[in-house]
Amino acid sequence: MSHHSISPAEWEVMRVVWAHDHVKSREVIEILGDKMNWKPATIKTLLRRLVDKQVLSIAKEKRSFIYTPIISEEEMAQEAADTLFSMICAKEAGALIQYLIETHPLSKSDVKVIQDIVAKKMEMAPTEVDCHCIPGQCRCNLIHH
Ligand SMILES: [Zn+2]
């Protein structure tokens, strides 16, 4: 499970922070205020929640607060993906990865890296992936009453 569960609204704010390395609340308000139809108070609340969740650090500089990410965008995205994959049977992970590869734009260099990973995976791949689900939570281990 993810250690840093953040809401979609908090994620929108984090994207601004990640893009800028560090921001003042005024900058987030300028970038997202109109687009998201959020009041400045809403954005300040989101920033405070992200500090509480230890995703952002806060430091006072002269008269304003500076927010800096504690967790990188890549780590956060990987945690979210890990959380998603923890919710499905391990046997279904392959189908979901196939879906992701088919439905998302990938550059030639992305495809090359994936090909190399897949070639290495092929050497070690089991004939079948083991299920680690609680019996009754997937079709591998149905409990009949
Ligand atoms: Zn299973």
Short mmCIF file of N, CA, C and O and ligand atoms in Angstrom, two decimals:
data_model
loop_
_atom_site.label_atom_id
_atom_site.label_comp_id
_atom_site.label_asym_id
_atom_site.label_seq_id
_atom_site.Cartn_x
_atom_site.Cartn_y
_atom_site.Cartn_z
N MET A 1 0.83 -1.20 0.00
CA MET A 1 0.00 0.00 0.00
C MET A 1 0.87 1.26 0.00
O MET A 1 1.96 1.28 0.55
N SER A 2 0.37 2.29 -0.59
CA SER A 2 1.12 3.54 -0.67
C SER A 2 1.29 4.16 0.71
O SER A 2 0.39 4.14 1.53
N HIS A 3 2.47 4.70 0.95
CA HIS A 3 2.71 5.41 2.20
C HIS A 3 2.21 6.84 2.11
O HIS A 3 2.07 7.52 3.10
N HIS A 4 2.02 7.33 0.90
CA HIS A 4 1.67 8.73 0.71
C HIS A 4 0.42 8.83 -0.15
O HIS A 4 0.51 9.13 -1.32
N SER A 5 -0.71 8.52 0.46
CA SER A 5 -1.96 8.57 -0.28
C SER A 5 -2.41 10.03 -0.41
O SER A 5 -2.69 10.68 0.59
N ILE A 6 -2.42 10.55 -1.63
CA ILE A 6 -2.87 11.94 -1.83
C ILE A 6 -4.04 11.97 -2.79
O ILE A 6 -4.16 11.13 -3.67
N SER A 7 -4.91 12.96 -2.61
CA SER A 7 -6.13 13.09 -3.41
C SER A 7 -5.78 13.62 -4.80
O SER A 7 -4.70 14.20 -5.00
N PRO A 8 -6.70 13.46 -5.77
CA PRO A 8 -6.46 14.03 -7.10
C PRO A 8 -6.20 15.54 -7.06
O PRO A 8 -5.34 16.04 -7.79
N ALA A 9 -6.89 16.27 -6.19
CA ALA A 9 -6.67 17.72 -6.08
C ALA A 9 -5.26 18.01 -5.55
O ALA A 9 -4.56 18.90 -6.04
N GLU A 10 -4.84 17.23 -4.54
CA GLU A 10 -3.49 17.41 -4.00
C GLU A 10 -2.44 17.08 -5.06
O GLU A 10 -1.39 17.72 -5.14
N TRP A 11 -2.76 16.10 -5.89
CA TRP A 11 -1.82 15.72 -6.96
C TRP A 11 -1.64 16.87 -7.96
O TRP A 11 -0.53 17.14 -8.44
N GLU A 12 -2.75 17.57 -8.28
CA GLU A 12 -2.66 18.73 -9.19
C GLU A 12 -1.69 19.77 -8.63
O GLU A 12 -0.90 20.35 -9.36
N VAL A 13 -1.77 20.00 -7.32
CA VAL A 13 -0.87 20.96 -6.67
C VAL A 13 0.56 20.44 -6.73
O VAL A 13 1.49 21.20 -7.06
N MET A 14 0.74 19.16 -6.44
CA MET A 14 2.10 18.59 -6.44
C MET A 14 2.76 18.72 -7.82
O MET A 14 3.96 18.93 -7.91
N ARG A 15 1.97 18.59 -8.88
CA ARG A 15 2.56 18.71 -10.22
C ARG A 15 3.21 20.08 -10.41
O ARG A 15 4.26 20.19 -11.05
N VAL A 16 2.57 21.10 -9.87
CA VAL A 16 3.15 22.45 -9.96
C VAL A 16 4.45 22.51 -9.16
O VAL A 16 5.45 23.05 -9.62
N VAL A 17 4.42 21.94 -7.95
CA VAL A 17 5.62 21.98 -7.09
C VAL A 17 6.76 21.20 -7.76
O VAL A 17 7.89 21.68 -7.82
N TRP A 18 6.45 20.01 -8.27
CA TRP A 18 7.49 19.20 -8.94
C TRP A 18 8.08 19.94 -10.14
O TRP A 18 9.29 19.92 -10.35
N ALA A 19 7.22 20.58 -10.90
CA ALA A 19 7.68 21.27 -12.12
C ALA A 19 8.62 22.42 -11.77
O ALA A 19 9.52 22.74 -12.54
N HIS A 20 8.43 23.04 -10.61
CA HIS A 20 9.20 24.22 -10.24
C HIS A 20 10.26 23.96 -9.17
O HIS A 20 10.94 24.89 -8.76
N ASP A 21 10.35 22.71 -8.68
CA ASP A 21 11.29 22.35 -7.60
C ASP A 21 10.85 22.91 -6.24
O ASP A 21 10.84 22.20 -5.25
N HIS A 22 10.53 24.21 -6.18
CA HIS A 22 9.94 24.77 -4.97
C HIS A 22 9.07 25.96 -5.36
O HIS A 22 9.34 26.62 -6.36
N VAL A 23 8.03 26.17 -4.60
CA VAL A 23 7.07 27.22 -4.96
C VAL A 23 6.58 27.96 -3.71
O VAL A 23 6.63 27.44 -2.60
N LYS A 24 6.06 29.16 -3.94
CA LYS A 24 5.29 29.89 -2.94
C LYS A 24 3.82 29.64 -3.24
O LYS A 24 3.46 29.39 -4.40
N SER A 25 2.97 29.76 -2.22
CA SER A 25 1.54 29.51 -2.44
C SER A 25 1.00 30.44 -3.54
O SER A 25 0.17 30.04 -4.34
N ARG A 26 1.52 31.68 -3.59
CA ARG A 26 1.08 32.64 -4.61
C ARG A 26 1.28 32.08 -6.03
O ARG A 26 0.44 32.30 -6.91
N GLU A 27 2.39 31.36 -6.24
CA GLU A 27 2.66 30.81 -7.57
C GLU A 27 1.66 29.71 -7.93
O GLU A 27 1.20 29.62 -9.06
N VAL A 28 1.34 28.86 -6.95
CA VAL A 28 0.36 27.79 -7.20
C VAL A 28 -1.00 28.41 -7.49
O VAL A 28 -1.72 27.97 -8.39
N ILE A 29 -1.33 29.48 -6.75
CA ILE A 29 -2.61 30.17 -6.96
C ILE A 29 -2.66 30.76 -8.37
O ILE A 29 -3.67 30.64 -9.06
N GLU A 30 -1.55 31.36 -8.82
CA GLU A 30 -1.49 31.93 -10.17
C GLU A 30 -1.70 30.86 -11.24
O GLU A 30 -2.39 31.08 -12.23
N ILE A 31 -1.09 29.68 -11.04
CA ILE A 31 -1.11 28.64 -12.07
C ILE A 31 -2.44 27.88 -12.07
O ILE A 31 -2.99 27.59 -13.13
N LEU A 32 -2.96 27.56 -10.88
CA LEU A 32 -4.13 26.68 -10.81
C LEU A 32 -5.44 27.39 -10.44
O LEU A 32 -6.52 26.86 -10.73
N GLY A 33 -5.36 28.54 -9.83
CA GLY A 33 -6.56 29.22 -9.31
C GLY A 33 -7.70 29.28 -10.31
O GLY A 33 -8.78 28.72 -10.08
N ASP A 34 -7.45 29.94 -11.46
CA ASP A 34 -8.50 30.10 -12.47
C ASP A 34 -8.83 28.78 -13.15
O ASP A 34 -9.98 28.44 -13.33
N LYS A 35 -7.79 28.05 -13.55
CA LYS A 35 -7.98 26.80 -14.30
C LYS A 35 -8.85 25.81 -13.54
O LYS A 35 -9.71 25.15 -14.11
N MET A 36 -8.59 25.67 -12.23
CA MET A 36 -9.32 24.69 -11.43
C MET A 36 -10.52 25.31 -10.73
O MET A 36 -11.28 24.60 -10.08
N ASN A 37 -10.65 26.65 -10.87
CA ASN A 37 -11.71 27.36 -10.17
C ASN A 37 -11.59 27.17 -8.64
O ASN A 37 -12.58 26.90 -7.96
N TRP A 38 -10.36 27.26 -8.15
CA TRP A 38 -10.09 27.12 -6.72
C TRP A 38 -9.78 28.49 -6.12
O TRP A 38 -9.04 29.27 -6.70
N LYS A 39 -10.36 28.74 -4.95
CA LYS A 39 -10.05 29.97 -4.21
C LYS A 39 -8.65 29.83 -3.59
O LYS A 39 -8.21 28.72 -3.30
N PRO A 40 -7.98 30.99 -3.38
CA PRO A 40 -6.65 30.92 -2.73
C PRO A 40 -6.66 30.12 -1.44
O PRO A 40 -5.73 29.35 -1.16
N ALA A 41 -7.74 30.25 -0.66
CA ALA A 41 -7.82 29.52 0.62
C ALA A 41 -7.81 28.01 0.39
O ALA A 41 -7.23 27.25 1.17
N THR A 42 -8.45 27.57 -0.70
CA THR A 42 -8.49 26.14 -1.03
C THR A 42 -7.08 25.64 -1.32
O THR A 42 -6.67 24.57 -0.85
N ILE A 43 -6.34 26.41 -2.11
CA ILE A 43 -4.98 26.01 -2.49
C ILE A 43 -4.08 25.99 -1.26
O ILE A 43 -3.27 25.08 -1.07
N LYS A 44 -4.27 26.98 -0.36
CA LYS A 44 -3.46 26.99 0.87
C LYS A 44 -3.78 25.78 1.75
O LYS A 44 -2.89 25.20 2.37
N THR A 45 -5.06 25.39 1.76
CA THR A 45 -5.46 24.20 2.52
C THR A 45 -4.81 22.95 1.93
O THR A 45 -4.29 22.10 2.66
N LEU A 46 -4.81 22.84 0.59
CA LEU A 46 -4.20 21.68 -0.07
C LEU A 46 -2.71 21.63 0.24
O LEU A 46 -2.17 20.55 0.53
N LEU A 47 -2.04 22.78 0.20
CA LEU A 47 -0.61 22.82 0.52
C LEU A 47 -0.36 22.39 1.96
O LEU A 47 0.57 21.62 2.23
N ARG A 48 -1.22 22.85 2.89
CA ARG A 48 -1.04 22.49 4.30
C ARG A 48 -1.23 20.98 4.49
O ARG A 48 -0.49 20.33 5.22
N ARG A 49 -2.23 20.41 3.79
CA ARG A 49 -2.46 18.96 3.89
C ARG A 49 -1.27 18.17 3.38
O ARG A 49 -0.90 17.14 3.94
N LEU A 50 -0.66 18.67 2.29
CA LEU A 50 0.50 17.98 1.73
C LEU A 50 1.69 18.06 2.68
O LEU A 50 2.51 17.13 2.74
N VAL A 51 1.79 19.14 3.45
CA VAL A 51 2.83 19.24 4.49
C VAL A 51 2.51 18.23 5.59
O VAL A 51 3.40 17.48 6.03
N ASP A 52 1.23 18.17 6.02
CA ASP A 52 0.82 17.21 7.06
C ASP A 52 1.11 15.77 6.62
O ASP A 52 1.47 14.94 7.45
N LYS A 53 0.93 15.50 5.34
CA LYS A 53 1.16 14.15 4.83
C LYS A 53 2.63 13.87 4.54
O LYS A 53 2.99 12.81 4.03
N GLN A 54 3.48 14.84 4.84
CA GLN A 54 4.93 14.73 4.66
C GLN A 54 5.34 14.45 3.22
O GLN A 54 6.28 13.70 2.95
N VAL A 55 4.59 15.08 2.33
CA VAL A 55 4.92 15.02 0.91
C VAL A 55 5.65 16.32 0.53
O VAL A 55 6.47 16.34 -0.38
N LEU A 56 5.33 17.38 1.27
CA LEU A 56 5.94 18.69 1.07
C LEU A 56 6.61 19.15 2.35
O LEU A 56 6.09 18.88 3.44
N SER A 57 7.72 19.87 2.21
CA SER A 57 8.29 20.55 3.38
C SER A 57 8.02 22.04 3.22
O SER A 57 7.82 22.54 2.10
N ILE A 58 7.98 22.72 4.34
CA ILE A 58 7.67 24.14 4.33
C ILE A 58 8.79 24.89 5.04
O ILE A 58 9.32 24.41 6.05
N ALA A 59 9.19 26.02 4.48
CA ALA A 59 10.23 26.83 5.11
C ALA A 59 9.86 28.30 4.94
O ALA A 59 9.32 28.70 3.91
N LYS A 60 10.13 29.07 5.98
CA LYS A 60 9.79 30.49 5.89
C LYS A 60 10.98 31.25 5.30
O LYS A 60 12.13 31.04 5.70
N GLU A 61 10.68 32.08 4.31
CA GLU A 61 11.72 32.89 3.68
C GLU A 61 11.20 34.32 3.60
O GLU A 61 10.26 34.60 2.86
N LYS A 62 11.82 35.19 4.38
CA LYS A 62 11.35 36.59 4.49
C LYS A 62 9.88 36.59 4.89
O LYS A 62 9.54 36.08 5.97
N ARG A 63 8.99 37.08 4.02
CA ARG A 63 7.60 37.18 4.42
C ARG A 63 6.72 36.06 3.86
O ARG A 63 5.52 36.05 4.08
N SER A 64 7.31 35.12 3.09
CA SER A 64 6.46 34.07 2.51
C SER A 64 7.00 32.67 2.82
O SER A 64 8.15 32.51 3.23
N PHE A 65 6.14 31.70 2.61
CA PHE A 65 6.51 30.30 2.83
C PHE A 65 6.91 29.67 1.51
O PHE A 65 6.28 29.91 0.48
N ILE A 66 7.97 28.86 1.57
CA ILE A 66 8.42 28.13 0.38
C ILE A 66 8.12 26.65 0.59
O ILE A 66 8.48 26.09 1.63
N TYR A 67 7.49 26.05 -0.40
CA TYR A 67 7.17 24.62 -0.34
C TYR A 67 8.10 23.84 -1.25
O TYR A 67 8.30 24.21 -2.41
N THR A 68 8.65 22.76 -0.72
CA THR A 68 9.60 21.93 -1.47
C THR A 68 9.15 20.47 -1.38
O THR A 68 8.77 20.02 -0.29
N PRO A 69 9.19 19.73 -2.50
CA PRO A 69 8.76 18.33 -2.42
C PRO A 69 9.74 17.47 -1.62
O PRO A 69 10.95 17.65 -1.72
N ILE A 70 9.20 16.57 -0.81
CA ILE A 70 10.02 15.60 -0.08
C ILE A 70 10.14 14.34 -0.92
O ILE A 70 11.13 13.63 -0.88
N ILE A 71 9.09 14.08 -1.70
CA ILE A 71 9.04 12.87 -2.54
C ILE A 71 9.02 13.31 -4.00
O ILE A 71 8.33 14.26 -4.36
N SER A 72 9.79 12.61 -4.83
CA SER A 72 9.85 12.97 -6.24
C SER A 72 8.58 12.52 -6.96
O SER A 72 7.86 11.64 -6.50
N GLU A 73 8.35 13.14 -8.11
CA GLU A 73 7.19 12.79 -8.93
C GLU A 73 7.27 11.32 -9.34
O GLU A 73 6.27 10.60 -9.34
N GLU A 74 8.48 10.88 -9.68
CA GLU A 74 8.67 9.49 -10.11
C GLU A 74 8.33 8.51 -8.98
O GLU A 74 7.62 7.52 -9.20
N GLU A 75 8.82 8.80 -7.76
CA GLU A 75 8.52 7.93 -6.61
C GLU A 75 7.02 7.88 -6.34
O GLU A 75 6.46 6.82 -6.05
N MET A 76 6.38 9.04 -6.42
CA MET A 76 4.95 9.13 -6.13
C MET A 76 4.16 8.32 -7.17
O MET A 76 3.22 7.60 -6.81
N ALA A 77 4.53 8.46 -8.44
CA ALA A 77 3.84 7.73 -9.51
C ALA A 77 4.06 6.22 -9.34
O ALA A 77 3.14 5.42 -9.53
N GLN A 78 5.29 5.84 -8.95
CA GLN A 78 5.57 4.42 -8.76
C GLN A 78 4.79 3.86 -7.58
O GLN A 78 4.26 2.75 -7.66
N GLU A 79 4.68 4.63 -6.50
CA GLU A 79 3.89 4.19 -5.35
C GLU A 79 2.43 3.99 -5.75
O GLU A 79 1.79 3.02 -5.34
N ALA A 80 1.91 4.93 -6.55
CA ALA A 80 0.51 4.82 -6.98
C ALA A 80 0.32 3.58 -7.85
O ALA A 80 -0.68 2.86 -7.72
N ALA A 81 1.29 3.33 -8.75
CA ALA A 81 1.21 2.14 -9.61
C ALA A 81 1.31 0.87 -8.77
O ALA A 81 0.56 -0.09 -8.98
N ASP A 82 2.22 0.86 -7.79
CA ASP A 82 2.36 -0.31 -6.90
C ASP A 82 1.06 -0.56 -6.14
O ASP A 82 0.66 -1.71 -5.95
N THR A 83 0.43 0.53 -5.69
CA THR A 83 -0.85 0.40 -4.97
C THR A 83 -1.88 -0.24 -5.88
O THR A 83 -2.58 -1.17 -5.48
N LEU A 84 -1.97 0.25 -7.13
CA LEU A 84 -2.93 -0.31 -8.08
C LEU A 84 -2.67 -1.80 -8.31
O LEU A 84 -3.58 -2.62 -8.25
N PHE A 85 -1.39 -2.15 -8.54
CA PHE A 85 -1.09 -3.55 -8.83
C PHE A 85 -1.28 -4.44 -7.61
O PHE A 85 -1.53 -5.64 -7.76
N SER A 86 -1.20 -3.85 -6.39
CA SER A 86 -1.44 -4.65 -5.17
C SER A 86 -2.92 -4.99 -5.04
O SER A 86 -3.28 -5.85 -4.24
N MET A 87 -3.77 -4.31 -5.81
CA MET A 87 -5.21 -4.53 -5.72
C MET A 87 -5.71 -5.60 -6.68
O MET A 87 -6.89 -5.92 -6.67
N ILE A 88 -4.83 -6.11 -7.54
CA ILE A 88 -5.26 -7.15 -8.48
C ILE A 88 -4.44 -8.42 -8.25
O ILE A 88 -3.36 -8.37 -7.67
N CYS A 89 -4.97 -9.53 -8.70
CA CYS A 89 -4.25 -10.80 -8.61
C CYS A 89 -2.95 -10.69 -9.42
O CYS A 89 -2.94 -10.12 -10.51
N ALA A 90 -1.86 -11.24 -8.88
CA ALA A 90 -0.56 -11.20 -9.58
C ALA A 90 -0.68 -11.80 -10.98
O ALA A 90 0.04 -11.40 -11.90
N LYS A 91 -1.59 -12.75 -11.15
CA LYS A 91 -1.78 -13.38 -12.46
C LYS A 91 -2.36 -12.40 -13.49
O LYS A 91 -2.27 -12.64 -14.69
N GLU A 92 -2.99 -11.32 -13.01
CA GLU A 92 -3.62 -10.35 -13.91
C GLU A 92 -2.69 -9.18 -14.25
O GLU A 92 -3.03 -8.33 -15.08
N ALA A 93 -1.52 -9.12 -13.58
CA ALA A 93 -0.61 -7.98 -13.79
C ALA A 93 -0.17 -7.90 -15.25
O ALA A 93 -0.12 -6.81 -15.83
N GLY A 94 0.13 -9.04 -15.85
CA GLY A 94 0.59 -9.06 -17.25
C GLY A 94 -0.42 -8.42 -18.19
O GLY A 94 -0.05 -7.61 -19.04
N ALA A 95 -1.69 -8.74 -18.00
CA ALA A 95 -2.74 -8.20 -18.88
C ALA A 95 -2.83 -6.68 -18.71
O ALA A 95 -3.03 -5.95 -19.69
N LEU A 96 -2.67 -6.20 -17.48
CA LEU A 96 -2.75 -4.76 -17.24
C LEU A 96 -1.54 -4.04 -17.85
O LEU A 96 -1.68 -2.97 -18.44
N ILE A 97 -0.37 -4.67 -17.75
CA ILE A 97 0.84 -4.08 -18.35
C ILE A 97 0.70 -4.04 -19.88
O ILE A 97 1.06 -3.06 -20.52
N GLN A 98 0.14 -5.10 -20.46
CA GLN A 98 -0.10 -5.12 -21.92
C GLN A 98 -1.03 -3.97 -22.31
O GLN A 98 -0.79 -3.26 -23.29
N TYR A 99 -2.07 -3.77 -21.50
CA TYR A 99 -3.02 -2.67 -21.75
C TYR A 99 -2.29 -1.33 -21.71
O TYR A 99 -2.49 -0.47 -22.58
N LEU A 100 -1.44 -1.14 -20.68
CA LEU A 100 -0.72 0.14 -20.53
C LEU A 100 0.18 0.39 -21.73
O LEU A 100 0.24 1.51 -22.25
N ILE A 101 0.87 -0.65 -22.19
CA ILE A 101 1.79 -0.48 -23.33
C ILE A 101 0.99 -0.17 -24.60
O ILE A 101 1.39 0.69 -25.40
N GLU A 102 -0.15 -0.83 -24.75
CA GLU A 102 -0.96 -0.61 -25.97
C GLU A 102 -1.60 0.76 -26.01
O GLU A 102 -1.77 1.34 -27.08
N THR A 103 -1.99 1.29 -24.84
CA THR A 103 -2.82 2.49 -24.84
C THR A 103 -2.06 3.80 -24.58
O THR A 103 -2.65 4.86 -24.68
N HIS A 104 -0.76 3.72 -24.25
CA HIS A 104 -0.04 4.95 -23.96
C HIS A 104 1.01 5.25 -25.01
O HIS A 104 1.66 4.34 -25.52
N PRO A 105 1.17 6.54 -25.37
CA PRO A 105 2.20 6.89 -26.35
C PRO A 105 3.58 6.58 -25.79
O PRO A 105 3.87 6.89 -24.64
N LEU A 106 4.41 5.94 -26.61
CA LEU A 106 5.78 5.60 -26.21
C LEU A 106 6.73 6.01 -27.32
O LEU A 106 6.45 5.77 -28.49
N SER A 107 7.85 6.63 -26.94
CA SER A 107 8.85 7.01 -27.94
C SER A 107 9.64 5.76 -28.36
O SER A 107 9.57 4.72 -27.69
N LYS A 108 10.38 5.89 -29.46
CA LYS A 108 11.21 4.77 -29.89
C LYS A 108 12.19 4.36 -28.79
O LYS A 108 12.43 3.18 -28.57
N SER A 109 12.74 5.35 -28.07
CA SER A 109 13.69 5.01 -27.01
C SER A 109 12.98 4.33 -25.84
O SER A 109 13.52 3.41 -25.23
N ASP A 110 11.74 4.75 -25.53
CA ASP A 110 10.95 4.03 -24.50
C ASP A 110 10.78 2.57 -24.91
O ASP A 110 10.98 1.66 -24.11
N VAL A 111 10.38 2.37 -26.17
CA VAL A 111 10.11 1.00 -26.65
C VAL A 111 11.38 0.16 -26.59
O VAL A 111 11.35 -1.00 -26.18
N LYS A 112 12.50 0.79 -26.94
CA LYS A 112 13.79 0.07 -26.91
C LYS A 112 14.10 -0.41 -25.49
O LYS A 112 14.48 -1.57 -25.27
N VAL A 113 13.93 0.48 -24.50
CA VAL A 113 14.20 0.12 -23.10
C VAL A 113 13.25 -1.00 -22.66
O VAL A 113 13.68 -1.97 -22.02
N ILE A 114 11.99 -0.87 -23.03
CA ILE A 114 11.00 -1.91 -22.66
C ILE A 114 11.39 -3.24 -23.30
O ILE A 114 11.34 -4.29 -22.66
N GLN A 115 11.83 -3.19 -24.58
CA GLN A 115 12.26 -4.43 -25.26
C GLN A 115 13.40 -5.10 -24.52
O GLN A 115 13.42 -6.32 -24.35
N ASP A 116 14.37 -4.28 -24.05
CA ASP A 116 15.51 -4.85 -23.31
C ASP A 116 15.06 -5.47 -21.99
O ASP A 116 15.52 -6.55 -21.62
N ILE A 117 14.15 -4.77 -21.29
CA ILE A 117 13.63 -5.29 -20.02
C ILE A 117 12.89 -6.61 -20.27
O ILE A 117 13.07 -7.59 -19.55
N VAL A 118 12.08 -6.61 -21.32
CA VAL A 118 11.27 -7.80 -21.63
C VAL A 118 12.18 -8.97 -22.02
O VAL A 118 11.94 -10.11 -21.61
N ALA A 119 13.26 -8.69 -22.77
CA ALA A 119 14.18 -9.76 -23.17
C ALA A 119 14.83 -10.39 -21.94
O ALA A 119 14.95 -11.62 -21.86
N LYS A 120 15.23 -9.56 -20.96
CA LYS A 120 15.81 -10.08 -19.71
C LYS A 120 14.76 -10.85 -18.92
O LYS A 120 15.05 -11.91 -18.36
N LYS A 121 13.55 -10.30 -18.86
CA LYS A 121 12.44 -10.95 -18.14
C LYS A 121 12.18 -12.34 -18.71
O LYS A 121 11.90 -13.29 -17.97
N MET A 122 12.26 -12.45 -20.05
CA MET A 122 11.95 -13.71 -20.71
C MET A 122 12.86 -14.84 -20.23
O MET A 122 12.41 -15.96 -20.05
N GLU A 123 14.15 -14.50 -19.96
CA GLU A 123 15.10 -15.53 -19.50
C GLU A 123 14.69 -16.15 -18.17
O GLU A 123 14.92 -17.32 -17.93
N MET A 124 14.09 -15.31 -17.29
CA MET A 124 13.76 -15.74 -15.93
C MET A 124 12.28 -16.05 -15.75
O MET A 124 11.88 -16.51 -14.68
N ALA A 125 11.48 -15.79 -16.76
CA ALA A 125 10.02 -15.84 -16.58
C ALA A 125 9.54 -17.25 -16.24
O ALA A 125 9.92 -18.23 -16.90
N PRO A 126 8.71 -17.37 -15.18
CA PRO A 126 8.11 -18.67 -14.88
C PRO A 126 7.04 -18.99 -15.93
O PRO A 126 6.56 -18.09 -16.61
N THR A 127 6.69 -20.26 -16.04
CA THR A 127 5.60 -20.63 -16.95
C THR A 127 4.29 -19.99 -16.49
O THR A 127 3.50 -19.53 -17.30
N GLU A 128 4.13 -19.95 -15.17
CA GLU A 128 2.93 -19.32 -14.60
C GLU A 128 3.31 -18.47 -13.40
O GLU A 128 4.21 -18.83 -12.65
N VAL A 129 2.62 -17.35 -13.23
CA VAL A 129 2.84 -16.48 -12.07
C VAL A 129 2.03 -17.02 -10.90
O VAL A 129 0.90 -17.48 -11.08
N ASP A 130 2.60 -16.96 -9.68
CA ASP A 130 1.87 -17.43 -8.50
C ASP A 130 0.87 -16.39 -8.02
O ASP A 130 1.15 -15.20 -8.04
N CYS A 131 -0.27 -16.88 -7.55
CA CYS A 131 -1.29 -16.02 -6.95
C CYS A 131 -1.02 -15.92 -5.45
O CYS A 131 -0.69 -16.91 -4.81
N HIS A 132 -1.10 -14.70 -4.90
CA HIS A 132 -0.92 -14.51 -3.46
C HIS A 132 -2.18 -13.88 -2.84
O HIS A 132 -2.11 -13.21 -1.82
N CYS A 133 -3.30 -14.08 -3.50
CA CYS A 133 -4.54 -13.45 -3.04
C CYS A 133 -5.11 -14.18 -1.83
O CYS A 133 -4.81 -15.35 -1.60
N ILE A 134 -5.95 -13.46 -1.08
CA ILE A 134 -6.73 -14.11 -0.02
C ILE A 134 -7.73 -15.03 -0.74
O ILE A 134 -8.42 -14.58 -1.67
N PRO A 135 -7.79 -16.30 -0.34
CA PRO A 135 -8.74 -17.20 -1.01
C PRO A 135 -10.14 -16.59 -1.04
O PRO A 135 -10.63 -16.10 -0.03
N GLY A 136 -10.76 -16.61 -2.23
CA GLY A 136 -12.08 -16.01 -2.39
C GLY A 136 -12.02 -14.61 -2.96
O GLY A 136 -13.04 -14.07 -3.37
N GLN A 137 -10.81 -14.00 -3.02
CA GLN A 137 -10.71 -12.65 -3.60
C GLN A 137 -10.27 -12.66 -5.05
O GLN A 137 -10.12 -11.60 -5.66
N CYS A 138 -9.99 -13.82 -5.60
CA CYS A 138 -9.71 -13.89 -7.03
C CYS A 138 -10.20 -15.24 -7.53
O CYS A 138 -10.60 -16.10 -6.74
N ARG A 139 -10.14 -15.44 -8.82
CA ARG A 139 -10.71 -16.65 -9.41
C ARG A 139 -9.80 -17.87 -9.24
O ARG A 139 -10.20 -18.99 -9.53
N CYS A 140 -8.55 -17.63 -8.79
CA CYS A 140 -7.60 -18.74 -8.62
C CYS A 140 -8.05 -19.68 -7.50
O CYS A 140 -7.79 -20.86 -7.52
N ASN A 141 -8.66 -19.10 -6.48
CA ASN A 141 -8.97 -19.82 -5.24
C ASN A 141 -10.39 -19.54 -4.79
O ASN A 141 -10.61 -18.95 -3.75
N LEU A 142 -11.33 -19.93 -5.62
CA LEU A 142 -12.73 -19.64 -5.26
C LEU A 142 -13.17 -20.52 -4.11
O LEU A 142 -12.83 -21.69 -4.04
N ILE A 143 -13.88 -19.91 -3.18
CA ILE A 143 -14.44 -20.67 -2.07
C ILE A 143 -15.92 -20.86 -2.37
O ILE A 143 -16.65 -19.90 -2.60
N HIS A 144 -16.31 -22.13 -2.43
CA HIS A 144 -17.72 -22.41 -2.75
C HIS A 144 -18.46 -22.79 -1.48
O HIS A 144 -17.95 -23.55 -0.66
N HIS A 145 -19.64 -22.24 -1.33
CA HIS A 145 -20.44 -22.56 -0.15
C HIS A 145 -21.64 -23.39 -0.55
O HIS A 145 -22.11 -23.28 -1.67
ZN ZN B 1 -5.12 -14.54 -7.29
#
